[in-house]
Amino acid sequence: MKTRPFVVAAAAAALVLALCGCTATGHPSSRASAMPSAGATEMPVKDAIAKVMAKAKDLPVLGTSNGTLDGPGATVKVVAQVLQVKAMTDETLVVWRLKSATDQAVLTTSFQLSHPPLSDTRLLGVVDPRAKTTYRPYTYVPIEGDGRDNSCLCSDLPYQVDGNGEVLYAVVPPLPASVTSVDVTLPGFADVNGVKVQRSKQ
């Protein structure tokens, strides 16, 4: 898959950083989305994340997928619930929940949703089924980093989840205005198809 650089002004939870990560990938015939322009977002990413996460418990479940996580010495059954795909001018915010398939807490330490030794969820994919393009979370180099894309505008994988689950997020490149629904993919899970895209009114 082809990696494409982007530069945006955004934040990882509490910091506003210049992003230079990857992320629209797809079939050879597909085109990546337009480059985000710094400072043109309708709402700073950190504010959008904080606003949505504050009310995440009240968001409806738009799609559910059963899956497994391969942890050290054990495979656990888990459930992914997509709560929101919100398209804004320069980015798309995905909110989802990871929970145990039972009421019991399970350990979810795994490299399955990332790349070793990272433990975030950067392999989440938002798929435009018509264009056959997959958008993945922005990655960026920390200000005092070593030059690698070792941080992500996405949640870390929690150490464990129970029946109530943990709400997670990912920020991916902007979706074309014509896209009204997407598929959400996670390694080890069935795809969540036909998730309705919410458009920002700001």
mmCIF file of C-alpha atoms in Angstrom:
data_model
loop_
_atom_site.group_PDB
_atom_site.id
_atom_site.type_symbol
_atom_site.label_atom_id
_atom_site.label_comp_id
_atom_site.label_asym_id
_atom_site.label_seq_id
_atom_site.Cartn_x
_atom_site.Cartn_y
_atom_site.Cartn_z
ATOM 1 C CA MET A 1 0.000 0.000 0.000
ATOM 2 C CA LYS A 2 1.193 3.483 -0.791
ATOM 3 C CA THR A 3 1.805 6.017 1.960
ATOM 4 C CA ARG A 4 1.118 9.660 1.237
ATOM 5 C CA PRO A 5 2.389 12.586 3.354
ATOM 6 C CA PHE A 6 0.095 15.287 4.653
ATOM 7 C CA VAL A 7 0.781 18.414 6.655
ATOM 8 C CA VAL A 8 -1.921 19.737 8.945
ATOM 9 C CA ALA A 9 -2.106 21.791 12.065
ATOM 10 C CA ALA A 10 -3.684 19.554 14.671
ATOM 11 C CA ALA A 11 -3.312 18.236 18.161
ATOM 12 C CA ALA A 12 -2.795 14.965 19.919
ATOM 13 C CA ALA A 13 -5.155 15.285 22.851
ATOM 14 C CA ALA A 14 -3.492 18.235 24.623
ATOM 15 C CA LEU A 15 -0.859 19.435 22.140
ATOM 16 C CA VAL A 16 -1.178 21.291 18.834
ATOM 17 C CA LEU A 17 1.375 19.703 16.529
ATOM 18 C CA ALA A 18 2.259 19.821 12.862
ATOM 19 C CA LEU A 19 1.241 16.473 11.486
ATOM 20 C CA CYS A 20 3.141 14.793 8.740
ATOM 21 C CA GLY A 21 1.702 11.377 8.639
ATOM 22 C CA CYS A 22 0.304 9.080 6.324
ATOM 23 C CA THR A 23 -2.787 8.081 5.364
ATOM 24 C CA ALA A 24 -4.923 7.704 2.455
ATOM 25 C CA THR A 25 -4.227 4.357 0.884
ATOM 26 C CA GLY A 26 -6.122 2.169 -1.472
ATOM 27 C CA HIS A 27 -6.061 0.317 -4.731
ATOM 28 C CA PRO A 28 -3.549 1.494 -7.337
ATOM 29 C CA SER A 29 -6.280 3.256 -9.285
ATOM 30 C CA SER A 30 -7.548 5.271 -6.344
ATOM 31 C CA ARG A 31 -6.576 8.875 -5.597
ATOM 32 C CA ALA A 32 -5.676 10.231 -2.201
ATOM 33 C CA SER A 33 -7.796 13.008 -0.764
ATOM 34 C CA ALA A 34 -6.855 16.662 -1.060
ATOM 35 C CA MET A 35 -4.051 17.861 1.195
ATOM 36 C CA PRO A 36 -5.387 19.455 4.395
ATOM 37 C CA SER A 37 -4.440 23.094 4.759
ATOM 38 C CA ALA A 38 -2.959 24.297 8.014
ATOM 39 C CA GLY A 39 -5.268 26.499 10.051
ATOM 40 C CA ALA A 40 -8.325 25.883 7.886
ATOM 41 C CA THR A 41 -10.112 23.449 10.152
ATOM 42 C CA GLU A 42 -13.584 24.339 11.362
ATOM 43 C CA MET A 43 -12.633 23.368 14.889
ATOM 44 C CA PRO A 44 -9.178 22.539 16.234
ATOM 45 C CA VAL A 45 -8.814 18.774 16.334
ATOM 46 C CA LYS A 46 -8.189 18.692 20.070
ATOM 47 C CA ASP A 47 -11.431 20.621 20.672
ATOM 48 C CA ALA A 48 -13.422 18.370 18.375
ATOM 49 C CA ILE A 49 -12.069 15.278 20.103
ATOM 50 C CA ALA A 50 -12.759 16.665 23.574
ATOM 51 C CA LYS A 51 -16.293 17.706 22.631
ATOM 52 C CA VAL A 52 -17.227 14.362 21.138
ATOM 53 C CA MET A 53 -15.534 12.234 23.772
ATOM 54 C CA ALA A 54 -17.320 14.151 26.525
ATOM 55 C CA LYS A 55 -20.664 12.929 25.233
ATOM 56 C CA ALA A 56 -19.518 9.646 23.702
ATOM 57 C CA LYS A 57 -21.604 7.568 26.100
ATOM 58 C CA ASP A 58 -24.720 9.141 24.609
ATOM 59 C CA LEU A 59 -23.811 8.396 21.000
ATOM 60 C CA PRO A 60 -25.858 5.700 19.241
ATOM 61 C CA VAL A 61 -24.200 2.524 18.002
ATOM 62 C CA LEU A 62 -24.029 2.808 14.201
ATOM 63 C CA GLY A 63 -22.501 -0.604 13.593
ATOM 64 C CA THR A 64 -21.078 -3.555 15.486
ATOM 65 C CA SER A 65 -18.446 -6.147 14.678
ATOM 66 C CA ASN A 66 -17.277 -9.194 16.601
ATOM 67 C CA GLY A 67 -13.606 -9.989 16.542
ATOM 68 C CA THR A 68 -10.593 -11.246 18.421
ATOM 69 C CA LEU A 69 -7.360 -9.752 19.695
ATOM 70 C CA ASP A 70 -4.245 -11.870 19.775
ATOM 71 C CA GLY A 71 -2.451 -11.013 22.982
ATOM 72 C CA PRO A 72 0.555 -12.608 24.650
ATOM 73 C CA GLY A 73 -0.380 -16.221 25.207
ATOM 74 C CA ALA A 74 -4.116 -15.797 24.625
ATOM 75 C CA THR A 75 -6.738 -14.819 22.077
ATOM 76 C CA VAL A 76 -9.689 -12.897 23.497
ATOM 77 C CA LYS A 77 -13.116 -12.281 22.026
ATOM 78 C CA VAL A 78 -14.019 -8.608 21.778
ATOM 79 C CA VAL A 79 -16.615 -6.368 20.154
ATOM 80 C CA ALA A 80 -16.087 -3.131 18.221
ATOM 81 C CA GLN A 81 -18.930 -0.617 18.061
ATOM 82 C CA VAL A 82 -18.756 2.369 15.696
ATOM 83 C CA LEU A 83 -20.362 5.391 17.357
ATOM 84 C CA GLN A 84 -19.617 8.255 14.984
ATOM 85 C CA VAL A 85 -17.901 9.155 11.746
ATOM 86 C CA LYS A 86 -17.855 12.959 11.635
ATOM 87 C CA ALA A 87 -16.533 14.635 8.494
ATOM 88 C CA MET A 88 -15.025 18.095 8.827
ATOM 89 C CA THR A 89 -13.155 20.314 6.382
ATOM 90 C CA ASP A 90 -9.637 19.066 7.057
ATOM 91 C CA GLU A 91 -10.157 15.805 8.903
ATOM 92 C CA THR A 92 -12.618 13.083 9.802
ATOM 93 C CA LEU A 93 -13.180 12.046 13.399
ATOM 94 C CA VAL A 94 -14.039 8.411 14.114
ATOM 95 C CA VAL A 95 -15.383 7.465 17.543
ATOM 96 C CA TRP A 96 -15.703 3.801 18.467
ATOM 97 C CA ARG A 97 -15.925 1.524 21.465
ATOM 98 C CA LEU A 98 -13.952 -1.625 22.232
ATOM 99 C CA LYS A 99 -15.558 -3.974 24.722
ATOM 100 C CA SER A 100 -15.394 -7.519 25.970
ATOM 101 C CA ALA A 101 -17.722 -10.010 24.298
ATOM 102 C CA THR A 102 -18.797 -11.019 27.815
ATOM 103 C CA ASP A 103 -19.281 -9.162 31.088
ATOM 104 C CA GLN A 104 -15.840 -10.265 32.198
ATOM 105 C CA ALA A 105 -12.781 -8.055 31.816
ATOM 106 C CA VAL A 106 -10.242 -9.311 29.277
ATOM 107 C CA LEU A 107 -6.672 -8.271 28.601
ATOM 108 C CA THR A 108 -6.395 -6.505 25.254
ATOM 109 C CA THR A 109 -2.650 -5.930 24.984
ATOM 110 C CA SER A 110 -1.839 -6.658 21.348
ATOM 111 C CA PHE A 111 0.080 -5.302 18.349
ATOM 112 C CA GLN A 112 -2.767 -6.314 16.054
ATOM 113 C CA LEU A 113 -4.160 -2.789 15.573
ATOM 114 C CA SER A 114 -0.775 -1.137 15.206
ATOM 115 C CA HIS A 115 2.830 -1.957 14.365
ATOM 116 C CA PRO A 116 5.201 -3.391 16.988
ATOM 117 C CA PRO A 117 6.353 -2.015 19.358
ATOM 118 C CA LEU A 118 3.570 0.586 19.203
ATOM 119 C CA SER A 119 0.342 -0.063 21.077
ATOM 120 C CA ASP A 120 -2.052 2.404 19.473
ATOM 121 C CA THR A 121 -4.911 1.785 17.021
ATOM 122 C CA ARG A 122 -3.452 3.280 13.831
ATOM 123 C CA LEU A 123 -4.516 0.356 11.606
ATOM 124 C CA LEU A 124 -8.179 1.342 11.829
ATOM 125 C CA GLY A 125 -9.403 2.072 8.314
ATOM 126 C CA VAL A 126 -12.219 4.225 6.944
ATOM 127 C CA VAL A 127 -13.113 2.972 3.480
ATOM 128 C CA ASP A 128 -14.843 4.914 0.739
ATOM 129 C CA PRO A 129 -16.382 1.880 -1.010
ATOM 130 C CA ARG A 130 -17.072 3.664 -4.291
ATOM 131 C CA ALA A 131 -13.563 5.039 -4.748
ATOM 132 C CA LYS A 132 -12.012 1.971 -3.085
ATOM 133 C CA THR A 133 -9.846 4.264 -0.966
ATOM 134 C CA THR A 134 -8.879 3.577 2.637
ATOM 135 C CA TYR A 135 -8.091 6.424 5.014
ATOM 136 C CA ARG A 136 -5.973 5.734 8.109
ATOM 137 C CA PRO A 137 -5.216 7.864 11.189
ATOM 138 C CA TYR A 138 -2.726 10.689 10.889
ATOM 139 C CA THR A 139 0.708 9.986 12.293
ATOM 140 C CA TYR A 140 3.249 12.587 13.265
ATOM 141 C CA VAL A 141 6.751 13.036 14.576
ATOM 142 C CA PRO A 142 6.912 14.437 18.115
ATOM 143 C CA ILE A 143 8.720 17.771 18.347
ATOM 144 C CA GLU A 144 11.715 16.203 20.061
ATOM 145 C CA GLY A 145 11.404 12.827 18.367
ATOM 146 C CA ASP A 146 13.898 10.817 16.392
ATOM 147 C CA GLY A 147 12.356 11.401 12.971
ATOM 148 C CA ARG A 148 9.972 8.468 12.930
ATOM 149 C CA ASP A 149 6.186 8.658 12.808
ATOM 150 C CA ASN A 150 5.915 7.264 16.299
ATOM 151 C CA SER A 151 2.798 9.083 17.450
ATOM 152 C CA CYS A 152 -0.730 8.861 16.117
ATOM 153 C CA LEU A 153 -3.919 10.895 16.205
ATOM 154 C CA CYS A 154 -5.689 7.847 17.531
ATOM 155 C CA SER A 155 -6.265 6.164 20.863
ATOM 156 C CA ASP A 156 -3.824 3.831 22.498
ATOM 157 C CA LEU A 157 -5.120 0.301 22.853
ATOM 158 C CA PRO A 158 -6.390 -0.077 26.431
ATOM 159 C CA TYR A 159 -4.707 -2.635 28.660
ATOM 160 C CA GLN A 160 -8.058 -4.318 29.282
ATOM 161 C CA VAL A 161 -11.766 -3.853 28.578
ATOM 162 C CA ASP A 162 -14.912 -5.144 30.240
ATOM 163 C CA GLY A 163 -18.542 -5.440 29.184
ATOM 164 C CA ASN A 164 -18.981 -1.660 29.280
ATOM 165 C CA GLY A 165 -15.994 -1.094 27.045
ATOM 166 C CA GLU A 166 -13.657 1.820 26.400
ATOM 167 C CA VAL A 167 -14.444 4.660 23.983
ATOM 168 C CA LEU A 168 -11.625 5.300 21.474
ATOM 169 C CA TYR A 169 -11.021 7.741 18.624
ATOM 170 C CA ALA A 170 -9.076 8.208 15.416
ATOM 171 C CA VAL A 171 -8.548 11.237 13.165
ATOM 172 C CA VAL A 172 -8.229 10.407 9.478
ATOM 173 C CA PRO A 173 -7.994 12.616 6.351
ATOM 174 C CA PRO A 174 -11.072 14.486 5.086
ATOM 175 C CA LEU A 175 -13.678 12.596 3.112
ATOM 176 C CA PRO A 176 -14.901 13.875 -0.263
ATOM 177 C CA ALA A 177 -18.180 15.774 -0.010
ATOM 178 C CA SER A 178 -19.925 13.098 -2.062
ATOM 179 C CA VAL A 179 -19.279 10.373 0.520
ATOM 180 C CA THR A 180 -22.380 9.711 2.617
ATOM 181 C CA SER A 181 -21.455 6.331 4.094
ATOM 182 C CA VAL A 182 -18.259 4.401 4.717
ATOM 183 C CA ASP A 183 -17.029 1.022 5.840
ATOM 184 C CA VAL A 184 -14.867 0.795 8.958
ATOM 185 C CA THR A 185 -12.180 -1.877 9.094
ATOM 186 C CA LEU A 186 -10.128 -3.252 11.972
ATOM 187 C CA PRO A 187 -7.658 -6.158 11.721
ATOM 188 C CA GLY A 188 -9.209 -9.266 13.233
ATOM 189 C CA PHE A 189 -12.785 -7.969 12.935
ATOM 190 C CA ALA A 190 -15.465 -8.250 10.289
ATOM 191 C CA ASP A 191 -15.901 -4.958 8.425
ATOM 192 C CA VAL A 192 -18.596 -2.588 9.665
ATOM 193 C CA ASN A 193 -20.331 -1.638 6.429
ATOM 194 C CA GLY A 194 -22.562 1.277 5.504
ATOM 195 C CA VAL A 195 -21.784 3.584 8.425
ATOM 196 C CA LYS A 196 -23.517 6.923 7.883
ATOM 197 C CA VAL A 197 -21.211 9.944 7.730
ATOM 198 C CA GLN A 198 -22.167 12.944 9.843
ATOM 199 C CA ARG A 199 -21.219 16.290 8.290
ATOM 200 C CA SER A 200 -20.088 19.151 10.487
ATOM 201 C CA LYS A 201 -22.547 22.065 10.516
ATOM 202 C CA GLN A 202 -19.983 24.577 11.704
#
